[in-house]
Short mmCIF file of C-alpha atoms in Angstrom, two decimals:
data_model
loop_
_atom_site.label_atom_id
_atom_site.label_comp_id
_atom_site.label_asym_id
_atom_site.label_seq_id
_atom_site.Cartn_x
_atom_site.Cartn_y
_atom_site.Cartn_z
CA UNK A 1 -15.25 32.55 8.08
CA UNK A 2 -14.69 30.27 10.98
CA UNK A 3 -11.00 29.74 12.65
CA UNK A 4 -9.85 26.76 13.00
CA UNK A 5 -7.49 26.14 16.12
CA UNK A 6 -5.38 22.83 16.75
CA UNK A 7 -4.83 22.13 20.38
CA UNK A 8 -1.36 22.31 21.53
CA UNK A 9 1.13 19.63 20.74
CA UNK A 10 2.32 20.79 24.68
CA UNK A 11 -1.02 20.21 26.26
CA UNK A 12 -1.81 16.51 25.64
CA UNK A 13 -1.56 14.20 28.52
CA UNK A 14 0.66 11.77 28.85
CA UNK A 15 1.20 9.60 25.18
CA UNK A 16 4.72 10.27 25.33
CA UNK A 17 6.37 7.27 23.56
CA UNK A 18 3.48 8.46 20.61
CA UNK A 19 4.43 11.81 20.58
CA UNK A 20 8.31 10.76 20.81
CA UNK A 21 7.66 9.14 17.40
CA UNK A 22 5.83 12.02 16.18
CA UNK A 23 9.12 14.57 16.94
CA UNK A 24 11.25 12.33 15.72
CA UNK A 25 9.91 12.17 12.54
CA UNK A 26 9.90 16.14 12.65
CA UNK A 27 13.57 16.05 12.93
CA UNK A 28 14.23 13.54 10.35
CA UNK A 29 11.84 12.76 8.20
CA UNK A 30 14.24 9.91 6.34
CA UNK A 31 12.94 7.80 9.29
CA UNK A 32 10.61 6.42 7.62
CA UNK A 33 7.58 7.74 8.86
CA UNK A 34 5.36 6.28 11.75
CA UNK A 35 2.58 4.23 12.49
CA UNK A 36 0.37 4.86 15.67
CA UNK A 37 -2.09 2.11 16.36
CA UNK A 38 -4.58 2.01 19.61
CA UNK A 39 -8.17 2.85 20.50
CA UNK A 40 -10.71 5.19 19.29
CA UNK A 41 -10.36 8.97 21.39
CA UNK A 42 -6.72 8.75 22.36
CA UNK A 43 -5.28 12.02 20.87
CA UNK A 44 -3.65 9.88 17.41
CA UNK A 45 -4.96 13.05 14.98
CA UNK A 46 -5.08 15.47 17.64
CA UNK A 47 -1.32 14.89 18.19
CA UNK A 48 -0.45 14.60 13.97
CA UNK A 49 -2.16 18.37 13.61
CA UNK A 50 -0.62 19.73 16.75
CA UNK A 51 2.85 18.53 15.66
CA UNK A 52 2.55 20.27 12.26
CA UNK A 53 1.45 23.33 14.06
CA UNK A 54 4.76 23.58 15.96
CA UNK A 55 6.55 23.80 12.14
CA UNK A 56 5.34 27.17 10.95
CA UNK A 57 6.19 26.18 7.30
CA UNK A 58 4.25 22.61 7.54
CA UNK A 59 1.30 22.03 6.78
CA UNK A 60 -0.95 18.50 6.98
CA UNK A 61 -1.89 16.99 3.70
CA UNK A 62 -5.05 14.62 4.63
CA UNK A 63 -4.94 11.19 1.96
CA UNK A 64 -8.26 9.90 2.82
CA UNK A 65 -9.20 5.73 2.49
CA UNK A 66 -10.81 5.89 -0.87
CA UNK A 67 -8.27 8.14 -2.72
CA UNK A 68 -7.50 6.64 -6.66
CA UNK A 69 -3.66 6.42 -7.32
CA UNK A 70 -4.02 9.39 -9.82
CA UNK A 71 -4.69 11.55 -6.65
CA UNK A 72 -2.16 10.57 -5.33
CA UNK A 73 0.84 10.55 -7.52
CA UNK A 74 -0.83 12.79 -10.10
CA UNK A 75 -1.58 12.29 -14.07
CA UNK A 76 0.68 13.05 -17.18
CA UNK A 77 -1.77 14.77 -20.24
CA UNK A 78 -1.20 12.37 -23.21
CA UNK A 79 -3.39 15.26 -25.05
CA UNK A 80 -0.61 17.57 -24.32
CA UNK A 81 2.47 15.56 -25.41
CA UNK A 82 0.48 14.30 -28.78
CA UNK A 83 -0.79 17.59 -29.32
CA UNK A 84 1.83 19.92 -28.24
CA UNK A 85 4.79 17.81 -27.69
CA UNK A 86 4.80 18.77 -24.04
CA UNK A 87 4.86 16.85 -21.09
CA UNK A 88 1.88 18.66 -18.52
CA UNK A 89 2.23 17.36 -15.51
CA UNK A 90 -1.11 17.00 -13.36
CA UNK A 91 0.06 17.22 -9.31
CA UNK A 92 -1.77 14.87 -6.99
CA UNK A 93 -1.49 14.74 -3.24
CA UNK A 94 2.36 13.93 -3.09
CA UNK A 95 3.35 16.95 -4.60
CA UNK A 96 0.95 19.00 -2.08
CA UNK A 97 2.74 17.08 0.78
CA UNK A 98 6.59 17.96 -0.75
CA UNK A 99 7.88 19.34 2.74
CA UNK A 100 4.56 18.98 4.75
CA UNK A 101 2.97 16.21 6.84
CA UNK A 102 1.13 13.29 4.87
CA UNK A 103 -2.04 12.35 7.22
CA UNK A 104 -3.60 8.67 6.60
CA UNK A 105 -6.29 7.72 8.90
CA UNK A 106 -7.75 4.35 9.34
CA UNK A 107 -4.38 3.51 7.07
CA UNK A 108 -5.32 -0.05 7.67
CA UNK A 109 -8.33 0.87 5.52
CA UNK A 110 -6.39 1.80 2.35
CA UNK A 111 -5.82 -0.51 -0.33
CA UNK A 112 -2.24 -2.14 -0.34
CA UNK A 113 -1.35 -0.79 -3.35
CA UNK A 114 -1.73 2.74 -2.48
CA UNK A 115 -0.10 2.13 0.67
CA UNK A 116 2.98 0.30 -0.64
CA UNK A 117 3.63 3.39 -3.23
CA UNK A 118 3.37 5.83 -0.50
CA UNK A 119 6.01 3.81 1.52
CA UNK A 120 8.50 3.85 -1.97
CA UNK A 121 8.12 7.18 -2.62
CA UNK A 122 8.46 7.93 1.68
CA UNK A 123 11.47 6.19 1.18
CA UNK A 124 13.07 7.52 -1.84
CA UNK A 125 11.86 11.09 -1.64
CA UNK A 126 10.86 11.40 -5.09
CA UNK A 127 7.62 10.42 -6.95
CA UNK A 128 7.83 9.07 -10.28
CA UNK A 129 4.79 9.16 -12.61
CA UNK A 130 5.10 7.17 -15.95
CA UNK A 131 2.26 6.73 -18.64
CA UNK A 132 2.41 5.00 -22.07
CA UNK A 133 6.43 5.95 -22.07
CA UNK A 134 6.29 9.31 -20.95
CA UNK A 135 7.53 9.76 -17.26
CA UNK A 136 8.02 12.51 -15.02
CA UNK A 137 9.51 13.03 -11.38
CA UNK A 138 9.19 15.93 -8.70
CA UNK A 139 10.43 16.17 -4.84
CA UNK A 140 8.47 14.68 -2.65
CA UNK A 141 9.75 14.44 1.06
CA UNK A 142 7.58 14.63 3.35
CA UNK A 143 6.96 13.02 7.21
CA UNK A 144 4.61 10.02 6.84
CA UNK A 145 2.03 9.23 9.80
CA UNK A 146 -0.44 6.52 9.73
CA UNK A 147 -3.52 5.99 12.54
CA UNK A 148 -5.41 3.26 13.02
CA UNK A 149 -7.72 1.18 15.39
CA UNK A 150 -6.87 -2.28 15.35
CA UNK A 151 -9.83 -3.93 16.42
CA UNK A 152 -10.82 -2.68 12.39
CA UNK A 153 -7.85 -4.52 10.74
CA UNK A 154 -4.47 -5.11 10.35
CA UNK A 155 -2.00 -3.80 8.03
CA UNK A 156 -0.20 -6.59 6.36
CA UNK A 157 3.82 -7.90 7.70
CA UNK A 158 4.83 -6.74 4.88
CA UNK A 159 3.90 -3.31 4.46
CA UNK A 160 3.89 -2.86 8.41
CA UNK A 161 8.01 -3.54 7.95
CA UNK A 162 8.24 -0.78 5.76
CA UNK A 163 7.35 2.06 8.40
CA UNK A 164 10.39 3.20 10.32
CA UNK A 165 8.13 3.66 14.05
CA UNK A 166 5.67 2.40 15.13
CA UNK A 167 4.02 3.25 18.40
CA UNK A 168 0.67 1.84 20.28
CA UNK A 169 -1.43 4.46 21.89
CA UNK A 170 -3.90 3.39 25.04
CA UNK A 171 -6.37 6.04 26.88
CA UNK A 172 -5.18 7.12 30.35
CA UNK A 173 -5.70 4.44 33.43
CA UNK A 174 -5.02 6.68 36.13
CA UNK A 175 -8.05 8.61 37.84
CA UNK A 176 -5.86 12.29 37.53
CA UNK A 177 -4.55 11.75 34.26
CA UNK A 178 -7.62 11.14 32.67
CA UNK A 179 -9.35 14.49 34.86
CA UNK A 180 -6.83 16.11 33.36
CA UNK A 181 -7.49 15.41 29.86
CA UNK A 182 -10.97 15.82 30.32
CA UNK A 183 -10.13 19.45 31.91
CA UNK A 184 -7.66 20.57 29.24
CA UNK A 185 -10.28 19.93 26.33
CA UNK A 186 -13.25 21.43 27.65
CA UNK A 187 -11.05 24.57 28.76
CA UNK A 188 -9.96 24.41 24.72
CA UNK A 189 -13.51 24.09 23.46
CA UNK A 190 -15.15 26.69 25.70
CA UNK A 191 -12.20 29.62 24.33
CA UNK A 192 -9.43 28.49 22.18
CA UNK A 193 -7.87 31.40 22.12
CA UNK A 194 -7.08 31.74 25.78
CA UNK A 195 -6.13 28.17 26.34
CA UNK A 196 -3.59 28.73 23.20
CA UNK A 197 -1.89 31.81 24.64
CA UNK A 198 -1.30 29.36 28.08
CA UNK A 199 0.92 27.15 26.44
CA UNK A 200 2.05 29.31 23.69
CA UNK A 201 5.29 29.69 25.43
CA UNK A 202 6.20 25.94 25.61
CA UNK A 203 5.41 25.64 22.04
CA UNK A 204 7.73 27.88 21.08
CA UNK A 205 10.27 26.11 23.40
CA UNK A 206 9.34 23.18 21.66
CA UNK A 207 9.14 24.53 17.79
CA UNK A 208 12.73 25.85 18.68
CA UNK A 209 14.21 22.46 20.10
CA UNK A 210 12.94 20.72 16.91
CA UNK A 211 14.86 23.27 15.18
CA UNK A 212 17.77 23.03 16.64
CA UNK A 213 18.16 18.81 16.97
CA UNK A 214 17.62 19.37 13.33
CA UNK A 215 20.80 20.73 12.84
CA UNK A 216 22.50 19.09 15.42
CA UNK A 217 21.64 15.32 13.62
CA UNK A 218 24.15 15.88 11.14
CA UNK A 219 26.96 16.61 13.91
CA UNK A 220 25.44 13.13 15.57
CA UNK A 221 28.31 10.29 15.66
CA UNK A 222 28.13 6.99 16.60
CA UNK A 223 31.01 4.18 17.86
CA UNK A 224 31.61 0.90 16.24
CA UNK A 225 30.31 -0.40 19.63
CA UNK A 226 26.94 0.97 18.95
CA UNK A 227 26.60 -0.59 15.28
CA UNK A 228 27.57 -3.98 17.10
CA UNK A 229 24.76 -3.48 19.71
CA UNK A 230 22.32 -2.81 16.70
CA UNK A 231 23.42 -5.60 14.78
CA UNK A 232 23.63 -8.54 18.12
CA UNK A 233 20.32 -6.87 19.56
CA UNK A 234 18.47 -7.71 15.87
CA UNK A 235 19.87 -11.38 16.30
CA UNK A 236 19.36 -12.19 19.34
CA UNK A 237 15.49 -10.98 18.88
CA UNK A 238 15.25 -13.02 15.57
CA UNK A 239 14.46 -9.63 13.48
CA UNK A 240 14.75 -10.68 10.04
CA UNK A 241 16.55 -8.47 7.51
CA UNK A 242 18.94 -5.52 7.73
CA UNK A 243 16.48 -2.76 7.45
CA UNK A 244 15.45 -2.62 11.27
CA UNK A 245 19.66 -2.25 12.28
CA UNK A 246 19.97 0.68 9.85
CA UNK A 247 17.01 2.07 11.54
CA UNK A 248 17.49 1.90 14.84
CA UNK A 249 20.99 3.43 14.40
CA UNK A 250 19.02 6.23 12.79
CA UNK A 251 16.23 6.66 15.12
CA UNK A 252 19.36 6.93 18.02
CA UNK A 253 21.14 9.38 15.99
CA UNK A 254 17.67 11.45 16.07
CA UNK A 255 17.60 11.14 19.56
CA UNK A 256 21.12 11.90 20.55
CA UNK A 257 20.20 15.09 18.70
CA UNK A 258 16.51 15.99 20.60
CA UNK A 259 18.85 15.26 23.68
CA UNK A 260 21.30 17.71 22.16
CA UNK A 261 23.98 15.41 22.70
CA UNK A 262 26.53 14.70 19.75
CA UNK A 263 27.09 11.13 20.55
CA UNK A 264 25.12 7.94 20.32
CA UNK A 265 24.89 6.38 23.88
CA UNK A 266 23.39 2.74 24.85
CA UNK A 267 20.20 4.21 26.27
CA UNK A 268 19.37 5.76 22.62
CA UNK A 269 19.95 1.96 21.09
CA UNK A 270 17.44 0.85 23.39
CA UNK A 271 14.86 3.95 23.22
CA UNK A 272 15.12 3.13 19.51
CA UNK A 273 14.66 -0.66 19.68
CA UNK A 274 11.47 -0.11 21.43
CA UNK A 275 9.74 1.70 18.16
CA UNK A 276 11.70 -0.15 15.67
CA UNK A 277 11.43 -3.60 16.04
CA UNK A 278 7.87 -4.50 17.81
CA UNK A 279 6.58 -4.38 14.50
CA UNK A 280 9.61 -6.33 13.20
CA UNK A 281 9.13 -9.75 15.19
CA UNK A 282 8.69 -13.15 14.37
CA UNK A 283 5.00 -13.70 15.58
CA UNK A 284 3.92 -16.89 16.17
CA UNK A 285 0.53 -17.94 14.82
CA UNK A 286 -2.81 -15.96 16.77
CA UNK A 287 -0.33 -14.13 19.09
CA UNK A 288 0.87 -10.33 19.84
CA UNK A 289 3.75 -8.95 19.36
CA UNK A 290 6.28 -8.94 22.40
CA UNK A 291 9.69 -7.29 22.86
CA UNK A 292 11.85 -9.09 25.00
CA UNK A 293 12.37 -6.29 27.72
CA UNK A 294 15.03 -8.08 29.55
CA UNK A 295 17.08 -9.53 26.44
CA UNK A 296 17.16 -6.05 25.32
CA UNK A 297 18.38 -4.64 28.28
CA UNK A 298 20.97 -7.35 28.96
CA UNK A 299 22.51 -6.64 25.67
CA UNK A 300 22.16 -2.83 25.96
CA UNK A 301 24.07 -2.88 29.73
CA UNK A 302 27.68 -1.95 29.82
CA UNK A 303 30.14 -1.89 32.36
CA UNK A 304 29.13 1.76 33.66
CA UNK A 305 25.11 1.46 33.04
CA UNK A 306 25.98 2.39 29.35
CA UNK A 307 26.28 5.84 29.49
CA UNK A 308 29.73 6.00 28.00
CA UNK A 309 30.99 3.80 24.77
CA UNK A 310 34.34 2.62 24.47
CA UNK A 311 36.43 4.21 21.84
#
């Protein structure tokens, strides 16, 4: 039997607003999930099975492109209820993923349909299966990633609004940087096991800081001040809706808590903002989205730099 090893979460170079995202997620999977979009051979599924290896009890649940939607949500057996009056319940790949990682790659590959269900059932936590009046619900909470290259396609506004992160990815410009990655791999292929026990330590480190800004998210408060920052920064940057203000006030509260801190600061508004709403602007016609750096920190900057909120 061969052994399969997944390269350290600790080990990959540089990425850090991608793996940001990913922890996040970890911590509080009511985020809504996240999207990481960028080029071909920049660590997006290397990362997603390296996170899931920190979280002992996690495990990654791979929905691949051309999966039906009774694979997904599973089937009810009409046979059974006729027959026996019983309701048998078939599981598909969201009851697998209750409490695990759901992996889509090439998401922007997967019919709309499929996608849009995982989102509502992401969202809600609980998957819902109804045929010819018989229904039935389980659990199903899970952290939602999504990769994809997109010189291959888009995913559409719509469904793009629905994830909570989203996070571009870009390979290493720097001469050392990209040595390094280079280095770090072939060390892993050549003997796993080794390279493994080197950073086993900071993994640990790691598994227990997820652990603990787990905990600590519930203790997370947050002043009226910071809700008005949400709110002003969403208008000034023309985000339409409400759901991108909820979220970013989440997203801080996550990372008030990976900071260990028990209050929402400024600086976690705007380290939110900049996952939250790229995705979320108005786009004019054949052009990229843009957030307005310097609007955002105008509106984020406070008397003292913004490390303190007025009561």
């Amino acid at each position: 039997m061969v052994t399969e090893y997944n390269y350290p979460f600790s080990a990959i170079v540089g990425q850090e607003d991608m793996k940001t995202a990913l922890l996040l997620n970890a911590i509080n999977p009511k985020l809504g999930g996240v999207l990481i979009r960028g080029e071909k051979g920049t660590a997006k599924s290397t990362a997603v099975r390296a996170l899931a290896s920190l979280m002992p009890e996690m495990k990654v649940v791979n929905l691949p492109v051309g999966v039906t939607e009774d694979r997904v949500v599973g089937t009810l057996s009409l046979e059974s209820a006729i027959q026996e009056g019983k309701r048998r319940f078939e599981p598909g790949l969201l009851a697998e993923a209750d409490q695990n990682l759901l992996y889509i790659d090439e998401i922007n590959l997967l019919d709309d349909h499929i996608v849009d269900l995982l989102l509502d059932v992401a969202a809600m936590g609980v998957n819902r299966v109804e045929r010819e009046g018989i229904s039935y619900s389980h659990p199903s909470r899970f952290v939602l990633v999504g990769t994809m290259n997109p010189e291959e396609g888009q995913l559409r506004p719509q469904l793009l609004d629905r994830f909570g992160l989203v996070t571009d990815v870009k390979g290493e410009q720097e001469t050392a940087d990209r040595v390094e990655v280079i280095s770090r791999r072939l060390d892993f292929e050549e003997d796993p096991e080794p390279f493994l026990e080197k950073y086993r330590k900071e993994e640990e480190k790691l598994t227990a800081r997820i652990l603990k800004a787990k905990k600590l998210f519930h203790m997370v408060s947050y002043s009226k001040d910071i809700l008005m920052l949400a709110a002003q920064i969403g208008i000034s940057l023309h985000v339409d809706g409400h759901r991108a203000d909820i979220c970013m006030v989440n997203t801080a509260r996550t990372l008030a808590a990976w900071e260990g801190r028990t209050e929402v600061i400024r600086e976690d508004i705007r380290r939110a903002a900049s996952y939250v709403l790229p995705h979320r602007m108005h786009k004019r016609p054949f052009s990229d989205e843009v957030l307005d750096w310097e609007e955002l920190d105008r509106l984020c900057s406070g008397e003292d730099g913004g490390r303190h909120e007025k009561e």
